[in-house]
Amino acid sequence: MNDDAIIQTTCPYCGVGCGISAQVNGNTRQVNIRGDKSHPANFGRLCSKGSALGETVELNGRLLQPKVYGRDAGWAEALDLVAGAFTSTIEKYGPDAVAIYGSGQLLTEDYYVANKLMKGFIGSANMDTNSRLCMSSSVAGHKRAFGSDTVPGCYDDYEQADMIILIGSNAAWCHPVSFQRIRAAKEANPALKIVVIDPRRTASCDIADLHLPVASGSDAIVFNGLLHFLSQQNALNKTYIDAHTEGFSEALNSAENSSGSIEQVAAQCLVNIDDLRCFYQWFAAREKVMSLYSQGVNQSSSGTDKVNAIINCHLATGRIGKPGMGPFSLTGQPNAMGGREVGGLSHQLAAHMDFSSADDIDRVARFWGTHAIARKQGFAAVELFDAIHDGKVKAVWIMGTNPAVSMPNADKVIRALQHCDFVAVSDCIANTDTTALAHVLLPALGWSEKDGTVTNSERCISRQRALFSPAGMAKPDWWIITQVARRMGFEQAFQYRNAGEIFREHAALSGFENNAGHGLRDFDISAFAKISQHEYDLLQPVQWPVNQAYPLGRARLFDDGQFFTPSGKAQFIAIEPRPPVNPPDKNYPLILNTGRLRDQWHTMTRTAIAAKLNQHKPEPSVEVHPLDAQYYALLPGSLAVINSQWGSMIARVQITGSQKQGSLFVPMHWTEQYASQGRMGALVNPVVDLVSKQPESKHTPVRIKAYQPVWQGFILSRRELAVTGSEYWVKIKGEQVYRYELAGETLPEDWRSYVRKNLCRTAGENSQWQEYQDLAKGNYRAALIFNNQLETVVFISAGNHLPERNWLTGLFIRPQLEPQERMALLTGMPPLGVPDAGIIVCACFNVGEKTIRTAIKEKGLKTHQEVGQCLKAGTNCGSCVPEIKALISS
Ligand code: SF4
């Protein structure tokens, strides 16, 4: 490695926005990843996903060349085609017949030009983004309360708080570095109270003093009840309410009328009354309270009301804008905030201006020098794909996202794209469920090649810098968009030569007619409007606003009690809690909840490349309460089929008391690239919040039953296989091995030829196999060894009597098999005395469950710190600490 080539950049995954120090050997596309000790989001920490970024920069699987109707093409042809299709569609059907669907993965500069093209020059606001699925309820709640989409606080507040509430947020897995920081704050200050409000007992409860397992969708009742309680206890800040807010009486009346007594609140939310009272008393007694919330609050048909119910309690106590306190929306994606800054949602215009103000429209039109500016909001995500399905939108350009998997009612999204006249997709990955539906594929730069800025959950703008030169013919998203814009006749407005020029224009727009750098609008980074390219290259993390009044940025807003409403006062919103739109019924009696796993990111296009990230939860799973499992006759480790009125999926059953009875949880990540029937989006409820248009992804009525295949099995293979002969399959990339979990509904007459023709064709049909077959019991086992190295093993069982995979998987990294290993191969069990690590718990150091259990038992380890000293497990990112603690207590 070249010591000089250390580049500061940022992680491309969650909204924590961790800084990375990347030590690059540019000649080999190898990079050594470390947390950036100077970055204020993480001070050197990284989670398992961030730590494994170096394993995801390989070129295998990348989209390296434009493709037109399935064939390789040059840039000129592909760009001409996109521009031509958009232009002809607009000429024939008008500007609202085209759309862009973007992503929180886009850099701010990419987002800016896409938004400018669509809203400023095409003249339609049909530009929406997958951030709609993630935090648009927070945006709407902020806007209603503050008059602006402002996150008031910052990460430094974690260390200063007296109480931190995690609402609908499994931060331990979804925002792991923030969670580790909260854990450290708690360890340094045991008086810091942590409360988790979540129907599930998640890993975040590991540090909780109190867990309220509320009924799905009842958060607004909890916080209306809290407002009522604070009033009863004289715990309100009347001075603050009078001086800085409006609408308090209406909000309190509504809270009192809807919540009733504390007993009634507990009964409605299905929580223990003493626990609820304890939470309310803690809130009332502590000044420095932070309310952290994410998708569990946002992804709801009343998500905006839930956000405002939380904000109401902070306004009523004046706990906002000061150190250690305030409502705090944890954004899901690395640049969800940057997308909001440029106006990437279809109801936004640009730079925190929107279509509700004629002055804003006029201002942005003058700044951009356009007469064609859109004047009304466009389709939000669910509406957009419905409009494509209904033929209203005839040409769509999807950028850096995978809606065929991630959207609710995802099968309908596939049908919509299949019948759309023109679909262009920009992506860095060649084969996704969405690229499969595109007429034109445009190869975009991936993380490690991109260059621009992102903004994290605490408004901190950081540079994402290129580590390598572009892969193949891949280009920056801003370049691709600019080239299309020029071909559509908008040359003058899209003359950018680099990302820095776009950033300066974005900064200038934020300060345009914005009180001369003193911020009439909250988002103001006008201090960057004239920075040089060199200064842009060296830009250090800074929290907006960055303007004349705050040239070095601003950690907290609203500390002065001034808000961005016409009166300058914050607005209470009267909340009438509403139940989810589709309650369970006799056909679909259970509630499906969805969310992230610890080691995967979104639709796995990148994280599944890193072998170590696939070991913790290798298959689509469904978490089921023990009583539900008993009722539906589901066994641990068996397969189950889950149906909603919109679609179905198959998942491996995990029985856990962490799950609330009557509800299920499935991870959001699997696609058709990695599992035959693991797309949870196919099931999910497309109902949206009326204010934010965010879908209700946490509450879908479903039913579940055991999936009973005739046979089950697995294959481990050094080479990727073309598996065709099983109804259920999951592909898991490991260290020098691909693992396939299989199940089939038909029993073949002859396993030998079936395996070789259908399951392992590419492993070598005519090779010499070791085999064992027990037709009476329906067992078939086979192994292929080449040069004393294991090439493939196959285990099939008519029941589900299969060995664990860990020992066999580990044999693929051995340079040579030992004789006793060859002999033990078809038993699937390690020879006597050879340890089996078990399922991987610590992804950073590859430490398995059995290794940890053995060390705990044999060495008498009593704390996770002792396990860390002994095995290193849990000492890097700390994401597995809750599981290590669970192993110690078990
Ligand atoms: Fe990346 Fe993990 Fe940091 Fe999120 S917490 S930004 S995934 S390293």
mmCIF file with all atom_site columns, N, CA, C and O and ligand atoms in Angstrom, residues 10-20 41-42 45-51 53 171 173-179 332 334 456 598 600-601 877 879, ligand 1:
data_model
loop_
_atom_site.group_PDB
_atom_site.id
_atom_site.type_symbol
_atom_site.label_atom_id
_atom_site.label_alt_id
_atom_site.label_comp_id
_atom_site.label_asym_id
_atom_site.label_entity_id
_atom_site.label_seq_id
_atom_site.pdbx_PDB_ins_code
_atom_site.Cartn_x
_atom_site.Cartn_y
_atom_site.Cartn_z
_atom_site.occupancy
_atom_site.B_iso_or_equiv
_atom_site.pdbx_formal_charge
_atom_site.auth_seq_id
_atom_site.auth_comp_id
_atom_site.auth_asym_id
_atom_site.auth_atom_id
_atom_site.pdbx_PDB_model_num
ATOM   1   N  N   . THR A 1 10  ? -16.859 9.342  2.718  1.00 0.00 ? 10  THR A N   1
ATOM   2   C  CA  . THR A 1 10  ? -17.936 8.962  3.642  1.00 0.00 ? 10  THR A CA  1
ATOM   3   C  C   . THR A 1 10  ? -18.554 7.639  3.227  1.00 0.00 ? 10  THR A C   1
ATOM   4   O  O   . THR A 1 10  ? -18.522 7.255  2.061  1.00 0.00 ? 10  THR A O   1
ATOM   5   N  N   . CYS A 1 11  ? -19.134 6.967  4.203  1.00 0.00 ? 11  CYS A N   1
ATOM   6   C  CA  . CYS A 1 11  ? -19.788 5.675  3.979  1.00 0.00 ? 11  CYS A CA  1
ATOM   7   C  C   . CYS A 1 11  ? -21.049 5.878  3.136  1.00 0.00 ? 11  CYS A C   1
ATOM   8   O  O   . CYS A 1 11  ? -21.772 6.853  3.338  1.00 0.00 ? 11  CYS A O   1
ATOM   9   N  N   . PRO A 1 12  ? -21.338 4.960  2.216  1.00 0.00 ? 12  PRO A N   1
ATOM   10  C  CA  . PRO A 1 12  ? -22.507 5.143  1.349  1.00 0.00 ? 12  PRO A CA  1
ATOM   11  C  C   . PRO A 1 12  ? -23.785 4.496  1.876  1.00 0.00 ? 12  PRO A C   1
ATOM   12  O  O   . PRO A 1 12  ? -24.767 4.377  1.142  1.00 0.00 ? 12  PRO A O   1
ATOM   13  N  N   . TYR A 1 13  ? -23.782 4.039  3.107  1.00 0.00 ? 13  TYR A N   1
ATOM   14  C  CA  . TYR A 1 13  ? -24.963 3.305  3.576  1.00 0.00 ? 13  TYR A CA  1
ATOM   15  C  C   . TYR A 1 13  ? -25.912 4.201  4.375  1.00 0.00 ? 13  TYR A C   1
ATOM   16  O  O   . TYR A 1 13  ? -26.629 4.985  3.795  1.00 0.00 ? 13  TYR A O   1
ATOM   17  N  N   . CYS A 1 14  ? -25.882 4.142  5.686  1.00 0.00 ? 14  CYS A N   1
ATOM   18  C  CA  . CYS A 1 14  ? -26.999 4.778  6.406  1.00 0.00 ? 14  CYS A CA  1
ATOM   19  C  C   . CYS A 1 14  ? -26.792 6.271  6.655  1.00 0.00 ? 14  CYS A C   1
ATOM   20  O  O   . CYS A 1 14  ? -25.730 6.825  6.396  1.00 0.00 ? 14  CYS A O   1
ATOM   21  N  N   . GLY A 1 15  ? -27.827 6.883  7.216  1.00 0.00 ? 15  GLY A N   1
ATOM   22  C  CA  . GLY A 1 15  ? -27.837 8.323  7.426  1.00 0.00 ? 15  GLY A CA  1
ATOM   23  C  C   . GLY A 1 15  ? -26.942 8.808  8.542  1.00 0.00 ? 15  GLY A C   1
ATOM   24  O  O   . GLY A 1 15  ? -26.857 10.018 8.762  1.00 0.00 ? 15  GLY A O   1
ATOM   25  N  N   . VAL A 1 16  ? -26.275 7.900  9.278  1.00 0.00 ? 16  VAL A N   1
ATOM   26  C  CA  . VAL A 1 16  ? -25.302 8.377  10.270 1.00 0.00 ? 16  VAL A CA  1
ATOM   27  C  C   . VAL A 1 16  ? -24.227 9.175  9.545  1.00 0.00 ? 16  VAL A C   1
ATOM   28  O  O   . VAL A 1 16  ? -23.767 10.203 10.026 1.00 0.00 ? 16  VAL A O   1
ATOM   29  N  N   . GLY A 1 17  ? -23.844 8.700  8.349  1.00 0.00 ? 17  GLY A N   1
ATOM   30  C  CA  . GLY A 1 17  ? -22.908 9.467  7.524  1.00 0.00 ? 17  GLY A CA  1
ATOM   31  C  C   . GLY A 1 17  ? -21.484 9.434  8.030  1.00 0.00 ? 17  GLY A C   1
ATOM   32  O  O   . GLY A 1 17  ? -20.802 10.466 8.109  1.00 0.00 ? 17  GLY A O   1
ATOM   33  N  N   . CYS A 1 18  ? -20.997 8.241  8.355  1.00 0.00 ? 18  CYS A N   1
ATOM   34  C  CA  . CYS A 1 18  ? -19.667 8.121  8.957  1.00 0.00 ? 18  CYS A CA  1
ATOM   35  C  C   . CYS A 1 18  ? -18.555 8.516  7.980  1.00 0.00 ? 18  CYS A C   1
ATOM   36  O  O   . CYS A 1 18  ? -18.606 8.194  6.792  1.00 0.00 ? 18  CYS A O   1
ATOM   37  N  N   . GLY A 1 19  ? -17.541 9.149  8.527  1.00 0.00 ? 19  GLY A N   1
ATOM   38  C  CA  . GLY A 1 19  ? -16.360 9.465  7.739  1.00 0.00 ? 19  GLY A CA  1
ATOM   39  C  C   . GLY A 1 19  ? -15.434 8.264  7.656  1.00 0.00 ? 19  GLY A C   1
ATOM   40  O  O   . GLY A 1 19  ? -15.327 7.474  8.603  1.00 0.00 ? 19  GLY A O   1
ATOM   41  N  N   . ILE A 1 20  ? -14.784 8.134  6.511  1.00 0.00 ? 20  ILE A N   1
ATOM   42  C  CA  . ILE A 1 20  ? -13.900 6.992  6.259  1.00 0.00 ? 20  ILE A CA  1
ATOM   43  C  C   . ILE A 1 20  ? -12.534 7.513  5.832  1.00 0.00 ? 20  ILE A C   1
ATOM   44  O  O   . ILE A 1 20  ? -12.445 8.456  5.038  1.00 0.00 ? 20  ILE A O   1
ATOM   45  N  N   . ALA A 1 41  ? -19.221 12.632 12.777 1.00 0.00 ? 41  ALA A N   1
ATOM   46  C  CA  . ALA A 1 41  ? -20.319 11.658 12.860 1.00 0.00 ? 41  ALA A CA  1
ATOM   47  C  C   . ALA A 1 41  ? -19.883 10.382 13.562 1.00 0.00 ? 41  ALA A C   1
ATOM   48  O  O   . ALA A 1 41  ? -20.708 9.701  14.178 1.00 0.00 ? 41  ALA A O   1
ATOM   49  N  N   . ASN A 1 42  ? -18.612 10.030 13.466 1.00 0.00 ? 42  ASN A N   1
ATOM   50  C  CA  . ASN A 1 42  ? -18.211 8.705  13.981 1.00 0.00 ? 42  ASN A CA  1
ATOM   51  C  C   . ASN A 1 42  ? -16.893 8.686  14.740 1.00 0.00 ? 42  ASN A C   1
ATOM   52  O  O   . ASN A 1 42  ? -16.616 7.702  15.424 1.00 0.00 ? 42  ASN A O   1
ATOM   53  N  N   . ARG A 1 45  ? -15.218 5.406  14.469 1.00 0.00 ? 45  ARG A N   1
ATOM   54  C  CA  . ARG A 1 45  ? -15.981 4.148  14.527 1.00 0.00 ? 45  ARG A CA  1
ATOM   55  C  C   . ARG A 1 45  ? -16.573 3.822  13.159 1.00 0.00 ? 45  ARG A C   1
ATOM   56  O  O   . ARG A 1 45  ? -16.951 4.715  12.404 1.00 0.00 ? 45  ARG A O   1
ATOM   57  N  N   . LEU A 1 46  ? -16.724 2.544  12.879 1.00 0.00 ? 46  LEU A N   1
ATOM   58  C  CA  . LEU A 1 46  ? -17.501 2.089  11.719 1.00 0.00 ? 46  LEU A CA  1
ATOM   59  C  C   . LEU A 1 46  ? -18.287 0.866  12.142 1.00 0.00 ? 46  LEU A C   1
ATOM   60  O  O   . LEU A 1 46  ? -17.857 0.122  13.024 1.00 0.00 ? 46  LEU A O   1
ATOM   61  N  N   . CYS A 1 47  ? -19.414 0.606  11.509 1.00 0.00 ? 47  CYS A N   1
ATOM   62  C  CA  . CYS A 1 47  ? -20.147 -0.627 11.806 1.00 0.00 ? 47  CYS A CA  1
ATOM   63  C  C   . CYS A 1 47  ? -19.681 -1.723 10.851 1.00 0.00 ? 47  CYS A C   1
ATOM   64  O  O   . CYS A 1 47  ? -18.784 -1.522 10.021 1.00 0.00 ? 47  CYS A O   1
ATOM   65  N  N   . SER A 1 48  ? -20.301 -2.899 10.960 1.00 0.00 ? 48  SER A N   1
ATOM   66  C  CA  . SER A 1 48  ? -19.878 -4.035 10.139 1.00 0.00 ? 48  SER A CA  1
ATOM   67  C  C   . SER A 1 48  ? -19.985 -3.718 8.644  1.00 0.00 ? 48  SER A C   1
ATOM   68  O  O   . SER A 1 48  ? -19.119 -4.089 7.853  1.00 0.00 ? 48  SER A O   1
ATOM   69  N  N   . LYS A 1 49  ? -21.021 -3.004 8.251  1.00 0.00 ? 49  LYS A N   1
ATOM   70  C  CA  . LYS A 1 49  ? -21.203 -2.697 6.825  1.00 0.00 ? 49  LYS A CA  1
ATOM   71  C  C   . LYS A 1 49  ? -20.114 -1.742 6.330  1.00 0.00 ? 49  LYS A C   1
ATOM   72  O  O   . LYS A 1 49  ? -19.507 -1.962 5.289  1.00 0.00 ? 49  LYS A O   1
ATOM   73  N  N   . GLY A 1 50  ? -19.903 -0.684 7.088  1.00 0.00 ? 50  GLY A N   1
ATOM   74  C  CA  . GLY A 1 50  ? -18.876 0.279  6.694  1.00 0.00 ? 50  GLY A CA  1
ATOM   75  C  C   . GLY A 1 50  ? -17.494 -0.352 6.676  1.00 0.00 ? 50  GLY A C   1
ATOM   76  O  O   . GLY A 1 50  ? -16.692 -0.113 5.764  1.00 0.00 ? 50  GLY A O   1
ATOM   77  N  N   . SER A 1 51  ? -17.220 -1.200 7.668  1.00 0.00 ? 51  SER A N   1
ATOM   78  C  CA  . SER A 1 51  ? -15.900 -1.845 7.745  1.00 0.00 ? 51  SER A CA  1
ATOM   79  C  C   . SER A 1 51  ? -15.638 -2.744 6.542  1.00 0.00 ? 51  SER A C   1
ATOM   80  O  O   . SER A 1 51  ? -14.487 -2.967 6.169  1.00 0.00 ? 51  SER A O   1
ATOM   81  N  N   . LEU A 1 53  ? -16.556 -2.259 3.438  1.00 0.00 ? 53  LEU A N   1
ATOM   82  C  CA  . LEU A 1 53  ? -16.668 -1.583 2.145  1.00 0.00 ? 53  LEU A CA  1
ATOM   83  C  C   . LEU A 1 53  ? -15.574 -1.978 1.164  1.00 0.00 ? 53  LEU A C   1
ATOM   84  O  O   . LEU A 1 53  ? -15.795 -2.039 -0.051 1.00 0.00 ? 53  LEU A O   1
ATOM   85  N  N   . ALA A 1 171 ? -31.933 1.334  16.239 1.00 0.00 ? 171 ALA A N   1
ATOM   86  C  CA  . ALA A 1 171 ? -30.674 1.998  15.885 1.00 0.00 ? 171 ALA A CA  1
ATOM   87  C  C   . ALA A 1 171 ? -29.485 1.050  15.991 1.00 0.00 ? 171 ALA A C   1
ATOM   88  O  O   . ALA A 1 171 ? -28.496 1.206  15.273 1.00 0.00 ? 171 ALA A O   1
ATOM   89  N  N   . TRP A 1 173 ? -29.087 -1.763 14.862 1.00 0.00 ? 173 TRP A N   1
ATOM   90  C  CA  . TRP A 1 173 ? -28.833 -2.403 13.574 1.00 0.00 ? 173 TRP A CA  1
ATOM   91  C  C   . TRP A 1 173 ? -28.910 -1.416 12.410 1.00 0.00 ? 173 TRP A C   1
ATOM   92  O  O   . TRP A 1 173 ? -28.255 -1.618 11.391 1.00 0.00 ? 173 TRP A O   1
ATOM   93  N  N   . CYS A 1 174 ? -29.741 -0.399 12.550 1.00 0.00 ? 174 CYS A N   1
ATOM   94  C  CA  . CYS A 1 174 ? -29.995 0.472  11.393 1.00 0.00 ? 174 CYS A CA  1
ATOM   95  C  C   . CYS A 1 174 ? -29.125 1.740  11.407 1.00 0.00 ? 174 CYS A C   1
ATOM   96  O  O   . CYS A 1 174 ? -28.883 2.316  10.355 1.00 0.00 ? 174 CYS A O   1
ATOM   97  N  N   . HIS A 1 175 ? -28.713 2.172  12.570 1.00 0.00 ? 175 HIS A N   1
ATOM   98  C  CA  . HIS A 1 175 ? -27.816 3.337  12.702 1.00 0.00 ? 175 HIS A CA  1
ATOM   99  C  C   . HIS A 1 175 ? -26.755 2.963  13.741 1.00 0.00 ? 175 HIS A C   1
ATOM   100 O  O   . HIS A 1 175 ? -26.650 3.591  14.812 1.00 0.00 ? 175 HIS A O   1
ATOM   101 N  N   . PRO A 1 176 ? -25.953 1.933  13.428 1.00 0.00 ? 176 PRO A N   1
ATOM   102 C  CA  . PRO A 1 176 ? -25.140 1.297  14.481 1.00 0.00 ? 176 PRO A CA  1
ATOM   103 C  C   . PRO A 1 176 ? -24.120 2.213  15.141 1.00 0.00 ? 176 PRO A C   1
ATOM   104 O  O   . PRO A 1 176 ? -23.897 2.111  16.352 1.00 0.00 ? 176 PRO A O   1
ATOM   105 N  N   . VAL A 1 177 ? -23.516 3.121  14.386 1.00 0.00 ? 177 VAL A N   1
ATOM   106 C  CA  . VAL A 1 177 ? -22.489 3.956  15.016 1.00 0.00 ? 177 VAL A CA  1
ATOM   107 C  C   . VAL A 1 177 ? -23.134 4.980  15.952 1.00 0.00 ? 177 VAL A C   1
ATOM   108 O  O   . VAL A 1 177 ? -22.603 5.253  17.042 1.00 0.00 ? 177 VAL A O   1
ATOM   109 N  N   . SER A 1 178 ? -24.280 5.488  15.585 1.00 0.00 ? 178 SER A N   1
ATOM   110 C  CA  . SER A 1 178 ? -25.002 6.359  16.526 1.00 0.00 ? 178 SER A CA  1
ATOM   111 C  C   . SER A 1 178 ? -25.360 5.570  17.779 1.00 0.00 ? 178 SER A C   1
ATOM   112 O  O   . SER A 1 178 ? -25.241 6.070  18.907 1.00 0.00 ? 178 SER A O   1
ATOM   113 N  N   . PHE A 1 179 ? -25.797 4.337  17.582 1.00 0.00 ? 179 PHE A N   1
ATOM   114 C  CA  . PHE A 1 179 ? -26.169 3.511  18.736 1.00 0.00 ? 179 PHE A CA  1
ATOM   115 C  C   . PHE A 1 179 ? -24.959 3.253  19.635 1.00 0.00 ? 179 PHE A C   1
ATOM   116 O  O   . PHE A 1 179 ? -25.065 3.317  20.864 1.00 0.00 ? 179 PHE A O   1
ATOM   117 N  N   . GLY A 1 332 ? -32.655 7.370  6.953  1.00 0.00 ? 332 GLY A N   1
ATOM   118 C  CA  . GLY A 1 332 ? -32.215 6.023  6.604  1.00 0.00 ? 332 GLY A CA  1
ATOM   119 C  C   . GLY A 1 332 ? -31.012 6.007  5.690  1.00 0.00 ? 332 GLY A C   1
ATOM   120 O  O   . GLY A 1 332 ? -30.090 5.212  5.863  1.00 0.00 ? 332 GLY A O   1
ATOM   121 N  N   . PRO A 1 334 ? -27.777 7.571  3.058  1.00 0.00 ? 334 PRO A N   1
ATOM   122 C  CA  . PRO A 1 334 ? -26.620 8.432  3.237  1.00 0.00 ? 334 PRO A CA  1
ATOM   123 C  C   . PRO A 1 334 ? -26.869 9.866  2.798  1.00 0.00 ? 334 PRO A C   1
ATOM   124 O  O   . PRO A 1 334 ? -26.268 10.791 3.332  1.00 0.00 ? 334 PRO A O   1
ATOM   125 N  N   . ASN A 1 456 ? -25.783 14.209 6.211  1.00 0.00 ? 456 ASN A N   1
ATOM   126 C  CA  . ASN A 1 456 ? -26.282 13.158 7.095  1.00 0.00 ? 456 ASN A CA  1
ATOM   127 C  C   . ASN A 1 456 ? -27.443 13.647 7.965  1.00 0.00 ? 456 ASN A C   1
ATOM   128 O  O   . ASN A 1 456 ? -27.944 14.760 7.791  1.00 0.00 ? 456 ASN A O   1
ATOM   129 N  N   . ARG A 1 598 ? -28.853 -6.306 10.477 1.00 0.00 ? 598 ARG A N   1
ATOM   130 C  CA  . ARG A 1 598 ? -27.630 -5.660 10.944 1.00 0.00 ? 598 ARG A CA  1
ATOM   131 C  C   . ARG A 1 598 ? -26.600 -5.497 9.835  1.00 0.00 ? 598 ARG A C   1
ATOM   132 O  O   . ARG A 1 598 ? -25.949 -4.466 9.712  1.00 0.00 ? 598 ARG A O   1
ATOM   133 N  N   . GLN A 1 600 ? -26.910 -6.088 6.318  1.00 0.00 ? 600 GLN A N   1
ATOM   134 C  CA  . GLN A 1 600 ? -27.275 -5.871 4.912  1.00 0.00 ? 600 GLN A CA  1
ATOM   135 C  C   . GLN A 1 600 ? -27.761 -4.453 4.711  1.00 0.00 ? 600 GLN A C   1
ATOM   136 O  O   . GLN A 1 600 ? -28.214 -3.799 5.642  1.00 0.00 ? 600 GLN A O   1
ATOM   137 N  N   . TRP A 1 601 ? -27.653 -4.027 3.457  1.00 0.00 ? 601 TRP A N   1
ATOM   138 C  CA  . TRP A 1 601 ? -28.112 -2.685 3.105  1.00 0.00 ? 601 TRP A CA  1
ATOM   139 C  C   . TRP A 1 601 ? -29.095 -2.772 1.954  1.00 0.00 ? 601 TRP A C   1
ATOM   140 O  O   . TRP A 1 601 ? -28.804 -3.361 0.918  1.00 0.00 ? 601 TRP A O   1
ATOM   141 N  N   . CYS A 1 877 ? -16.974 -2.860 15.565 1.00 0.00 ? 877 CYS A N   1
ATOM   142 C  CA  . CYS A 1 877 ? -18.133 -1.983 15.411 1.00 0.00 ? 877 CYS A CA  1
ATOM   143 C  C   . CYS A 1 877 ? -19.086 -2.091 16.593 1.00 0.00 ? 877 CYS A C   1
ATOM   144 O  O   . CYS A 1 877 ? -19.876 -1.192 16.836 1.00 0.00 ? 877 CYS A O   1
ATOM   145 N  N   . SER A 1 879 ? -21.649 -3.965 16.853 1.00 0.00 ? 879 SER A N   1
ATOM   146 C  CA  . SER A 1 879 ? -23.038 -4.268 16.496 1.00 0.00 ? 879 SER A CA  1
ATOM   147 C  C   . SER A 1 879 ? -23.497 -5.603 17.077 1.00 0.00 ? 879 SER A C   1
ATOM   148 O  O   . SER A 1 879 ? -24.689 -5.823 17.255 1.00 0.00 ? 879 SER A O   1
HETATM 149 FE FE1 . SF4 B 2 .   ? -21.892 3.344  7.331  1.00 0.00 ? 1   SF4 B FE1 1
HETATM 150 FE FE2 . SF4 B 2 .   ? -22.357 1.916  9.516  1.00 0.00 ? 1   SF4 B FE2 1
HETATM 151 FE FE3 . SF4 B 2 .   ? -21.646 4.469  9.705  1.00 0.00 ? 1   SF4 B FE3 1
HETATM 152 FE FE4 . SF4 B 2 .   ? -24.059 3.821  8.839  1.00 0.00 ? 1   SF4 B FE4 1
HETATM 153 S  S1  . SF4 B 2 .   ? -23.243 3.442  10.899 1.00 0.00 ? 1   SF4 B S1  1
HETATM 154 S  S2  . SF4 B 2 .   ? -22.706 5.356  7.927  1.00 0.00 ? 1   SF4 B S2  1
HETATM 155 S  S3  . SF4 B 2 .   ? -23.636 1.961  7.682  1.00 0.00 ? 1   SF4 B S3  1
HETATM 156 S  S4  . SF4 B 2 .   ? -20.390 2.809  8.913  1.00 0.00 ? 1   SF4 B S4  1
#
